[in-house]
Amino acid sequence: MSIMNHRLCGLLVLASWFMSDLNSLLHSLMALRLSFCTDLEIPHFFCEPNQVVHSACSDTFLNDLVVYIAAVLLAGGPLAGILYSYSKIVVSSRAISSARGKYKAFSTCASHLSVVSLFYSTLLGVYLSYAVTQNLRSTATASVMYTVVTPMLNPFIYSLRNKDIKSALKVLFEKIKISPL
């Protein structure tokens, strides 16, 4: 509570919205300079900037450069912060004397790290694979993973660590005759 207060939390949310709006505006303005062929279909459930750029008939070098620079800045910054935080957690956890305390600290981190790894690996897969291959089905699958599956996993991963949620699920499963967790 001494570090994360309501004001800082609000500023972080505001900064996140501002950065995402600027990123969207940048990609939209960059797409305006392209000329597109007729009757094109993007096989995604939403328009990835990478897919839109590569469906153009004109030169896309500058757009590719902007996409990759934005990806490095907007994904690399938070990733660096996450890695820094985990390095601090590991250093602090090494000072814990009990094995149970170390287990609790690392098990809490493992669930978050699994979601972060899934998000970043599929995100990198979408943006870097298009430079190597034109397999649209695999990029569409990867984009579903980082935009739909990862956010859906968050409530399950974090709430299943809560004892109240576990006991409520056990009661629910017992009522409908399913073996408990």
Short mmCIF file of C-alpha atoms in Angstrom, two decimals:
data_model
loop_
_atom_site.label_atom_id
_atom_site.label_comp_id
_atom_site.label_asym_id
_atom_site.label_seq_id
_atom_site.Cartn_x
_atom_site.Cartn_y
_atom_site.Cartn_z
CA MET A 1 0.00 0.00 0.00
CA SER A 2 2.93 2.36 0.53
CA ILE A 3 4.03 2.08 -3.11
CA MET A 4 0.75 1.38 -4.93
CA ASN A 5 -1.87 3.93 -3.94
CA HIS A 6 -5.07 5.02 -5.71
CA ARG A 7 -3.39 7.98 -7.41
CA LEU A 8 -0.56 5.88 -8.84
CA CYS A 9 -3.01 3.19 -9.94
CA GLY A 10 -5.10 5.81 -11.75
CA LEU A 11 -2.01 7.26 -13.41
CA LEU A 12 -0.96 3.80 -14.61
CA VAL A 13 -4.39 3.16 -16.10
CA LEU A 14 -4.39 6.58 -17.75
CA ALA A 15 -0.90 6.02 -19.16
CA SER A 16 -1.95 2.62 -20.50
CA TRP A 17 -4.99 4.09 -22.25
CA PHE A 18 -2.98 6.98 -23.62
CA MET A 19 -0.22 4.74 -24.99
CA SER A 20 -2.68 2.31 -26.60
CA ASP A 21 -4.59 5.19 -28.20
CA LEU A 22 -1.37 6.67 -29.56
CA ASN A 23 -0.33 3.27 -30.89
CA SER A 24 -3.68 2.79 -32.65
CA LEU A 25 -3.52 6.28 -34.11
CA LEU A 26 0.03 5.70 -35.34
CA HIS A 27 -0.89 2.46 -37.12
CA SER A 28 -4.04 4.01 -38.60
CA LEU A 29 -2.17 7.02 -39.94
CA MET A 30 0.56 4.80 -41.34
CA ALA A 31 -2.05 2.65 -43.12
CA LEU A 32 -3.52 5.75 -44.79
CA ARG A 33 -0.38 6.20 -46.87
CA LEU A 34 -0.71 2.72 -48.40
CA SER A 35 -2.64 1.77 -51.51
CA PHE A 36 -4.62 -1.45 -51.34
CA CYS A 37 -5.64 -3.90 -54.04
CA THR A 38 -9.32 -4.74 -54.43
CA ASP A 39 -11.18 -7.74 -53.01
CA LEU A 40 -8.79 -8.57 -50.19
CA GLU A 41 -9.82 -10.52 -47.13
CA ILE A 42 -7.88 -10.61 -43.88
CA PRO A 43 -8.40 -14.05 -42.31
CA HIS A 44 -8.52 -12.82 -38.71
CA PHE A 45 -11.28 -11.97 -36.33
CA PHE A 46 -9.83 -8.45 -36.08
CA CYS A 47 -7.37 -6.46 -38.15
CA GLU A 48 -3.83 -7.01 -36.97
CA PRO A 49 -1.66 -4.08 -38.08
CA ASN A 50 0.79 -6.56 -39.58
CA GLN A 51 -1.91 -8.23 -41.68
CA VAL A 52 -3.31 -4.91 -42.89
CA VAL A 53 0.12 -3.65 -43.91
CA HIS A 54 0.98 -6.82 -45.81
CA SER A 55 -2.28 -6.75 -47.75
CA ALA A 56 -1.22 -3.48 -49.42
CA CYS A 57 -0.08 -3.27 -53.02
CA SER A 58 2.42 -0.49 -52.32
CA ASP A 59 5.80 -0.54 -50.58
CA THR A 60 5.42 -1.44 -46.90
CA PHE A 61 8.98 -1.03 -45.65
CA LEU A 62 8.27 2.07 -43.55
CA ASN A 63 5.12 0.51 -42.11
CA ASP A 64 7.00 -2.68 -41.23
CA LEU A 65 9.65 -0.60 -39.52
CA VAL A 66 7.04 1.31 -37.50
CA VAL A 67 5.25 -1.94 -36.51
CA TYR A 68 8.46 -3.51 -35.24
CA ILE A 69 9.67 -0.39 -33.42
CA ALA A 70 6.27 0.03 -31.75
CA ALA A 71 6.25 -3.66 -30.80
CA VAL A 72 9.70 -3.42 -29.25
CA LEU A 73 8.81 -0.29 -27.29
CA LEU A 74 5.30 -1.28 -26.20
CA ALA A 75 6.06 -4.93 -25.45
CA GLY A 76 9.71 -4.65 -24.51
CA GLY A 77 9.19 -2.00 -21.82
CA PRO A 78 6.64 -4.00 -19.81
CA LEU A 79 8.62 -7.21 -20.35
CA ALA A 80 11.74 -5.52 -18.95
CA GLY A 81 9.69 -4.35 -15.95
CA ILE A 82 8.32 -7.86 -15.39
CA LEU A 83 11.78 -9.43 -15.59
CA TYR A 84 13.16 -6.80 -13.21
CA SER A 85 10.32 -7.47 -10.75
CA TYR A 86 10.94 -11.21 -10.89
CA SER A 87 14.64 -10.74 -10.31
CA LYS A 88 13.78 -8.74 -7.16
CA ILE A 89 11.29 -11.43 -6.08
CA VAL A 90 13.90 -14.17 -6.54
CA VAL A 91 16.47 -12.22 -4.53
CA SER A 92 13.92 -11.58 -1.76
CA SER A 93 12.71 -15.19 -1.79
CA ARG A 94 16.22 -16.50 -1.30
CA ALA A 95 16.26 -14.70 2.05
CA ILE A 96 13.21 -16.68 3.25
CA SER A 97 14.43 -19.38 5.62
CA SER A 98 11.53 -21.86 5.51
CA ALA A 99 11.00 -24.18 2.59
CA ARG A 100 7.23 -23.65 2.84
CA GLY A 101 7.66 -19.87 2.53
CA LYS A 102 9.88 -20.28 -0.54
CA TYR A 103 7.37 -22.68 -2.07
CA LYS A 104 4.51 -20.25 -1.49
CA ALA A 105 6.45 -17.34 -3.01
CA PHE A 106 7.52 -19.27 -6.09
CA SER A 107 4.14 -20.95 -6.65
CA THR A 108 2.45 -17.56 -6.63
CA CYS A 109 4.95 -16.32 -9.21
CA ALA A 110 4.68 -19.45 -11.37
CA SER A 111 1.02 -18.87 -12.22
CA HIS A 112 1.67 -15.28 -13.28
CA LEU A 113 4.80 -16.23 -15.18
CA SER A 114 2.92 -18.91 -17.12
CA VAL A 115 0.33 -16.39 -18.33
CA VAL A 116 3.02 -13.83 -19.18
CA SER A 117 5.00 -16.47 -21.09
CA LEU A 118 1.92 -17.57 -23.04
CA PHE A 119 1.06 -13.97 -23.91
CA TYR A 120 4.53 -12.90 -25.02
CA SER A 121 5.35 -16.10 -26.93
CA THR A 122 2.15 -15.95 -28.99
CA LEU A 123 2.49 -12.20 -29.48
CA LEU A 124 6.04 -12.62 -30.76
CA GLY A 125 4.88 -15.53 -32.88
CA VAL A 126 2.30 -13.38 -34.64
CA TYR A 127 4.56 -10.43 -35.32
CA LEU A 128 7.77 -12.25 -36.14
CA SER A 129 6.32 -15.19 -38.06
CA TYR A 130 4.85 -12.99 -40.75
CA ALA A 131 8.36 -11.97 -41.78
CA VAL A 132 9.31 -15.65 -42.18
CA THR A 133 6.17 -17.42 -43.38
CA GLN A 134 2.82 -16.61 -44.93
CA ASN A 135 0.87 -19.27 -42.97
CA LEU A 136 -2.27 -17.26 -42.20
CA ARG A 137 -3.97 -20.01 -40.19
CA SER A 138 -1.14 -20.26 -37.66
CA THR A 139 -0.92 -16.48 -37.21
CA ALA A 140 -4.70 -16.31 -36.73
CA THR A 141 -4.50 -19.07 -34.11
CA ALA A 142 -1.65 -17.31 -32.31
CA SER A 143 -3.53 -14.01 -32.31
CA VAL A 144 -6.55 -15.74 -30.75
CA MET A 145 -4.22 -17.13 -28.08
CA TYR A 146 -2.89 -13.75 -27.00
CA THR A 147 -6.10 -11.76 -27.39
CA VAL A 148 -8.73 -14.23 -26.13
CA VAL A 149 -7.23 -17.22 -24.34
CA THR A 150 -4.71 -15.40 -22.15
CA PRO A 151 -7.23 -12.89 -20.74
CA MET A 152 -9.68 -15.75 -20.15
CA LEU A 153 -7.07 -17.70 -18.18
CA ASN A 154 -6.32 -14.84 -15.77
CA PRO A 155 -9.42 -15.17 -13.58
CA PHE A 156 -9.00 -18.94 -13.35
CA ILE A 157 -5.31 -18.85 -12.53
CA TYR A 158 -5.55 -16.13 -9.92
CA SER A 159 -8.86 -17.10 -8.33
CA LEU A 160 -7.93 -20.78 -7.93
CA ARG A 161 -5.19 -19.68 -5.57
CA ASN A 162 -7.89 -18.26 -3.28
CA LYS A 163 -9.04 -20.71 -0.57
CA ASP A 164 -12.59 -19.31 -0.56
CA ILE A 165 -12.94 -19.91 -4.29
CA LYS A 166 -11.55 -23.44 -3.94
CA SER A 167 -14.00 -24.32 -1.18
CA ALA A 168 -16.93 -22.82 -3.12
CA LEU A 169 -15.95 -24.87 -6.20
CA LYS A 170 -15.73 -28.03 -4.08
CA VAL A 171 -19.24 -27.40 -2.73
CA LEU A 172 -20.52 -26.76 -6.25
CA PHE A 173 -18.89 -29.90 -7.63
CA GLU A 174 -20.24 -31.99 -4.76
CA LYS A 175 -23.76 -30.71 -5.49
CA ILE A 176 -23.57 -31.74 -9.12
CA LYS A 177 -21.71 -34.99 -8.36
CA ILE A 178 -18.39 -34.16 -10.00
CA SER A 179 -15.17 -35.14 -8.27
CA PRO A 180 -13.67 -32.12 -6.46
CA LEU A 181 -10.38 -30.47 -7.29
#
